[in-house]
Coordinates of C-alpha atoms and ligand atoms in Angstrom, one line a residue:
X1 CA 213.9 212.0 75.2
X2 CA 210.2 210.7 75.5
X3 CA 209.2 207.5 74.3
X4 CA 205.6 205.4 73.9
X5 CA 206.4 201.9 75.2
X6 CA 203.4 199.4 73.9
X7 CA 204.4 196.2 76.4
X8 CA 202.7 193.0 76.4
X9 CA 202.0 192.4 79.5
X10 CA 200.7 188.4 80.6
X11 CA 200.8 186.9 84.2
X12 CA 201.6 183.5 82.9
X13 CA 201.4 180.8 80.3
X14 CA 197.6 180.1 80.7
X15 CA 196.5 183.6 81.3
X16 CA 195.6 185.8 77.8
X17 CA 198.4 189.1 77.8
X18 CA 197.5 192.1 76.3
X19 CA 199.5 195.2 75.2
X20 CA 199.6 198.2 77.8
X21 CA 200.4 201.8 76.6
X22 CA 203.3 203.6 78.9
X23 CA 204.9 207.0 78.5
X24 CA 209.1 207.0 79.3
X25 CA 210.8 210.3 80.2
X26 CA 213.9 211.5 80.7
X27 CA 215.6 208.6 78.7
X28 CA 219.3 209.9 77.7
X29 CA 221.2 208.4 74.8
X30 CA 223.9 206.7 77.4
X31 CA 221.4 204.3 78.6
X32 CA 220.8 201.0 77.7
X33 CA 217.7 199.8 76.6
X34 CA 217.2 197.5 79.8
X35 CA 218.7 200.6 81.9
X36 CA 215.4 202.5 80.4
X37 CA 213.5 199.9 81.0
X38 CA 214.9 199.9 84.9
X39 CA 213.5 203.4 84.8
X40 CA 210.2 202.5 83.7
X41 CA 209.8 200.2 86.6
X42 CA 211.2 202.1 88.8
X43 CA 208.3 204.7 87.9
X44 CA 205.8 201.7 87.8
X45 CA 206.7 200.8 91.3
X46 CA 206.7 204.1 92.5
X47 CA 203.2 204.1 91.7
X48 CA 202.4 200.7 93.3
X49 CA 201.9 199.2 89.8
X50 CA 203.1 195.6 89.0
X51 CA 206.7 196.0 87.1
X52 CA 207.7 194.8 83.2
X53 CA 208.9 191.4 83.3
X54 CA 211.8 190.8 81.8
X55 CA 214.8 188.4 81.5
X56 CA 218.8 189.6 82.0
X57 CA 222.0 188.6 83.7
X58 CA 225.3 189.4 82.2
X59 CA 224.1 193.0 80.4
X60 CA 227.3 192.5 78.2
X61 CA 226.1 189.8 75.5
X62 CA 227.3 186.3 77.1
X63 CA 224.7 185.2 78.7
X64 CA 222.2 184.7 76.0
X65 CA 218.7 185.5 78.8
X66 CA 217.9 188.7 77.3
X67 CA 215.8 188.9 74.1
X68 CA 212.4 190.5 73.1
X69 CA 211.1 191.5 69.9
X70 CA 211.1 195.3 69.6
X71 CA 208.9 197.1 66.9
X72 CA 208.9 192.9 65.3
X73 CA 212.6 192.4 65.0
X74 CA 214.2 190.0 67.7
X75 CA 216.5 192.2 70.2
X76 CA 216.1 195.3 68.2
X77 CA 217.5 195.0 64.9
X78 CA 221.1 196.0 65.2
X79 CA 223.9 193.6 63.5
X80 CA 225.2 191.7 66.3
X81 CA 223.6 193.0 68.9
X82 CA 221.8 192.0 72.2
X83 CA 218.8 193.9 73.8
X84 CA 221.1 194.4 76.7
X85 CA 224.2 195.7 74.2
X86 CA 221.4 198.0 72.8
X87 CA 221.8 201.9 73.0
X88 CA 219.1 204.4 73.5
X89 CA 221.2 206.8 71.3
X90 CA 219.8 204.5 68.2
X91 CA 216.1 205.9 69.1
X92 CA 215.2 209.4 68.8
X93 CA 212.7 211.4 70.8
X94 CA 209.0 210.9 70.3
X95 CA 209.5 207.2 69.4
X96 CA 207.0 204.4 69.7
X97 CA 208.2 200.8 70.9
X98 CA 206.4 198.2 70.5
X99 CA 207.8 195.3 72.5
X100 CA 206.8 191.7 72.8
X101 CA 208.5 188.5 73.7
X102 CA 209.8 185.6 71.4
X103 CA 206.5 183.6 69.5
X104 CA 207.1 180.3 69.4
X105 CA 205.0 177.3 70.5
X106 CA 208.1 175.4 72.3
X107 CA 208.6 178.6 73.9
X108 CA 205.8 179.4 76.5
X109 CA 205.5 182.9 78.1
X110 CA 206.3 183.2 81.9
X111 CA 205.4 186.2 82.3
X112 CA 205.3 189.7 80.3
X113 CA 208.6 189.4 78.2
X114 CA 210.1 186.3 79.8
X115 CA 209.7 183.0 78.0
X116 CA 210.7 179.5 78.9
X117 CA 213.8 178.5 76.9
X118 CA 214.1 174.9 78.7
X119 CA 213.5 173.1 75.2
X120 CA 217.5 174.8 74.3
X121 CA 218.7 172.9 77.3
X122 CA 216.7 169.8 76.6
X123 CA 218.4 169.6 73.0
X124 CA 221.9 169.9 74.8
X125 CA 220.9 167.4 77.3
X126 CA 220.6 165.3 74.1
X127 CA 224.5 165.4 72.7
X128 CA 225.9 168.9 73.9
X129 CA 229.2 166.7 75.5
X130 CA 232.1 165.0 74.9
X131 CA 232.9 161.8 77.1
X132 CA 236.4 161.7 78.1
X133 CA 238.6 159.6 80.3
X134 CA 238.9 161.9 83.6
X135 CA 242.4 161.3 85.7
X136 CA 245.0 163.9 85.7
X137 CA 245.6 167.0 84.1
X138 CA 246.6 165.4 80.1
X139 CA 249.2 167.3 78.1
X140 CA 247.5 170.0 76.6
X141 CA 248.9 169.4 73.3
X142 CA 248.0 165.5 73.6
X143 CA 245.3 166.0 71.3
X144 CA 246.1 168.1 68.0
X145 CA 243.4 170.2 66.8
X146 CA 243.6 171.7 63.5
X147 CA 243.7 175.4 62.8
X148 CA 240.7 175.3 60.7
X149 CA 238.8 173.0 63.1
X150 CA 239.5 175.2 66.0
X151 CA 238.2 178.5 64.2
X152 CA 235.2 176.7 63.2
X153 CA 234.5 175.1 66.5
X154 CA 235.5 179.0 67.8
X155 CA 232.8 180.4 66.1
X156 CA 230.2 178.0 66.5
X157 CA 230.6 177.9 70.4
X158 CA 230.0 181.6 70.4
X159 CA 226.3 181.0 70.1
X160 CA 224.3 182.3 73.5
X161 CA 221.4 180.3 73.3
X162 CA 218.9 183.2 73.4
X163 CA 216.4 182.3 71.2
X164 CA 215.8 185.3 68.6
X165 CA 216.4 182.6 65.6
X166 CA 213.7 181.0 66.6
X167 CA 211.7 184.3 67.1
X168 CA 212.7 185.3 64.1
X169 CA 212.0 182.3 61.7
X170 CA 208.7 182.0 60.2
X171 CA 208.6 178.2 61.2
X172 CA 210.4 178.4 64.9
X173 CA 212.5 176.4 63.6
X174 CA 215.6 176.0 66.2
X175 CA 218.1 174.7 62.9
X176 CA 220.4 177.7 64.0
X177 CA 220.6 176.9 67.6
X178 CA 220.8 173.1 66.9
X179 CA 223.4 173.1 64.4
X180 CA 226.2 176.2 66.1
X181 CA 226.3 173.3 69.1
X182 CA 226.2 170.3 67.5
X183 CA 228.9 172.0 65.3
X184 CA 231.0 173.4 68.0
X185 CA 231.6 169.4 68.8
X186 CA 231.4 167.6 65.8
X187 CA 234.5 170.4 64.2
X188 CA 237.0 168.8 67.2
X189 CA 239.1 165.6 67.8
X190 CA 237.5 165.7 71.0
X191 CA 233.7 165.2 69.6
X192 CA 234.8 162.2 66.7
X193 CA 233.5 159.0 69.1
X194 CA 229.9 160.3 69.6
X195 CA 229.6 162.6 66.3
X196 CA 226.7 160.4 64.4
X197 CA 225.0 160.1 68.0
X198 CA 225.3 163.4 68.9
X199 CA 223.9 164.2 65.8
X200 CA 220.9 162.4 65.3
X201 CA 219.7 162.7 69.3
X202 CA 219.9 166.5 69.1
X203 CA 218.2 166.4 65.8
X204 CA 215.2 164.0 67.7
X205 CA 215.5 166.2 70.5
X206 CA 215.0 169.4 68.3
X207 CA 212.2 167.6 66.4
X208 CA 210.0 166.5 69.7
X209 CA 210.2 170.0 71.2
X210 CA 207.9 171.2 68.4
X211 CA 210.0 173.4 66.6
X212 CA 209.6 173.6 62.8
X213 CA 211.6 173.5 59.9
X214 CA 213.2 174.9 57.9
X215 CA 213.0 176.3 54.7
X216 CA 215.9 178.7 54.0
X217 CA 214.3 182.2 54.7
X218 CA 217.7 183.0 56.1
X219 CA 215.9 185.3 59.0
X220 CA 217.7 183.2 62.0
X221 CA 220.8 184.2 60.7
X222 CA 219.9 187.8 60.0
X223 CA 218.8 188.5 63.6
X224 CA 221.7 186.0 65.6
X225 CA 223.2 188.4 67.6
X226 CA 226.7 186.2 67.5
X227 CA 226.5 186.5 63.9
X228 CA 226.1 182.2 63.2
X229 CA 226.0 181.7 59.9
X230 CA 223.6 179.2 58.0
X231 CA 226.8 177.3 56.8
X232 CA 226.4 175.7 59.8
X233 CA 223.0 174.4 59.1
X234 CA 224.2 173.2 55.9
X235 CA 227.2 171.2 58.4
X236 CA 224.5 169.6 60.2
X237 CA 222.0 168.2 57.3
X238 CA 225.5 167.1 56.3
X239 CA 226.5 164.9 59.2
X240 CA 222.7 163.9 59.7
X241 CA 223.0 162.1 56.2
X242 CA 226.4 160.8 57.2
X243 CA 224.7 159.5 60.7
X244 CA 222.1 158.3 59.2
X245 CA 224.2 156.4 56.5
X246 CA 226.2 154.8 59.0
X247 CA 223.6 153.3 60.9
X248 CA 223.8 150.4 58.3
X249 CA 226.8 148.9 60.0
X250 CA 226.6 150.5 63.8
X251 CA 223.1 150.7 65.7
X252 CA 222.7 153.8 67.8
X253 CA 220.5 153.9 71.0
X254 CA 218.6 157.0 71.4
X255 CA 217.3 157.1 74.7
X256 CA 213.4 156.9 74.5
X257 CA 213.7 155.7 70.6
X258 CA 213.7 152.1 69.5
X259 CA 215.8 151.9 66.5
X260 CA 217.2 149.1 64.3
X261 CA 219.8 149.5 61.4
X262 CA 218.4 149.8 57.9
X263 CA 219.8 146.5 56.9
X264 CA 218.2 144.7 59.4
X265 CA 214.8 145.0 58.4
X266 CA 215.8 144.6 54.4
X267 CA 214.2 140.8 54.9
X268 CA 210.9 141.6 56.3
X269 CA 207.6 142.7 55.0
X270 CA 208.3 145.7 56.8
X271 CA 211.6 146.4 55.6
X272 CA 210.5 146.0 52.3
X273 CA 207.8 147.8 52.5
Ligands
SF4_1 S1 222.1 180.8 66.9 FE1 222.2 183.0 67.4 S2 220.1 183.7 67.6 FE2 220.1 181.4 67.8 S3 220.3 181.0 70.0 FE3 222.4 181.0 69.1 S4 223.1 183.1 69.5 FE4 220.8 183.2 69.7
FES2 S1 221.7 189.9 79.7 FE1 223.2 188.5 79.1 S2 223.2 188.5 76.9 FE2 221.8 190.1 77.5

């Protein structure tokens, strides 16, 4: 099979990319779409020609690093899919690829198809844990976690961190992202004692990373490649309210934030105001 690859290709954040034309041969229907892009390298280095960029690790859909737009849909288009899950037999000869990485201001290219996700792990830094009393191995049935919890908790933690909601959304808004792990903890026993903290720093967190809003096009959830569904955004606005409620009787410290309770300020001009 012979394929037109148009790849952007950019050296760095600060330098403009541009697309660049390549022809792929020989691509069989067995090969992944990163093993045909191994070829292409291969070909480019042959020719002393700097290779495509491009992020991978696991190449079995853990890892969450891979993840490009191809032809305008984040890794590809295929329901639950990965770039690096993705077959060549779903292409047929003659083809023309356009691929490009994620477009989002919080995530800066590094190079070609490689952008910097850090903002994810900053989010996490902000509540992605539970604080637990260390010592010796507990019970594992100590703490009882419902059926219902678990599943929920289950399929919130199978989120990868990749990205393509973000890509995908017209606002890079990171709702889908933010919500699978603040869910994953706030669904167990285990994640109770920080849940209205958790919540509102990861929310902060999400909001000073410069990722919009969102506004229910549904396109994160049509292009998760774990299949999260928007129910969980719903969970989150839903403990943000019940956070933010709360914070009338228990001040919360957000690192960096200054932040008094609602009631406090109910006798001042400003409170009033
Ligand atoms: S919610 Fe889905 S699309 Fe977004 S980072 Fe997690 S796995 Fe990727
Ligand atoms: S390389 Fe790990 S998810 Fe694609």
């Amino acid at each position: 099979m012979h394929l037109t690859l148009r790849i952007w290709r950019q050296q760095s954040a600060p330098v403009p990319g541009r697309f660049i034309t390549y022809q792929v041969q020989d691509v069989t229907p067995d090969m992944s779409f990163l093993e045909m892009l191994d070829a292409l390298n291969e070909d480019l280095l042959s020719r002393e020609e700097p290779p495509v960029a491009f992020e991978h690790d696991c190449r079995e859909g853990i890892c969450g690093s891979c993840g490009f737009l191809i032809n305008g849909v984040a890794h590809g288009g295929q329901r639950g899919t990965t770039v690096c899950q993705l077959s060549m037999r779903f292409f047929k000869e003659g083809d023309s690829l356009t691929l490009e990485p994620w477009r989002a201001r919080a995530f800066p290219v590094i190079r070609d198809l490689i952008v910097n996700r850090s903002a994810f792990d900053r989010i996490l830094q902000a509540g992605g844990f539970i604080s637990a009393p260390t010592g010796s191995a507990p019970d594992a049935n100590a703490i009882l976690v419902p059926k219902e919890a678990a599943d929920t908790a289950f399929d919130a933690a199978a989120c990868i961190g990749c990205g393509a909601c973000v890509a995908a959304c017209p606002n890079a808004a990171a709702m889908l992202f933010t919500s699978a792990k603040i869910t994953h903890l706030n669904s167990l026993p285990q994640g109770q004692p920080q849940r209205d903290q958790r919540t509102l720093s990861m929310v902060v967190a999400m909001a000073n990373e410069g990722f919009g809003s969102c506004t229910n096009h549904g396109e994160c959830e049509a292009v998760c490649p774990k299949e999260i569904p928007l129910e969980f955004i719903g969970k989150m606005n839903r403990d943000l309210m019940r956070a933010v409620w709360r914070r009338h009787r228990e001040p919360l410290v957000i690192p960096g934030i200054v932040q008094h309770p609602l009631h406090e300020d109910a006798g001042t001009e400003e409170g009033r105001s």
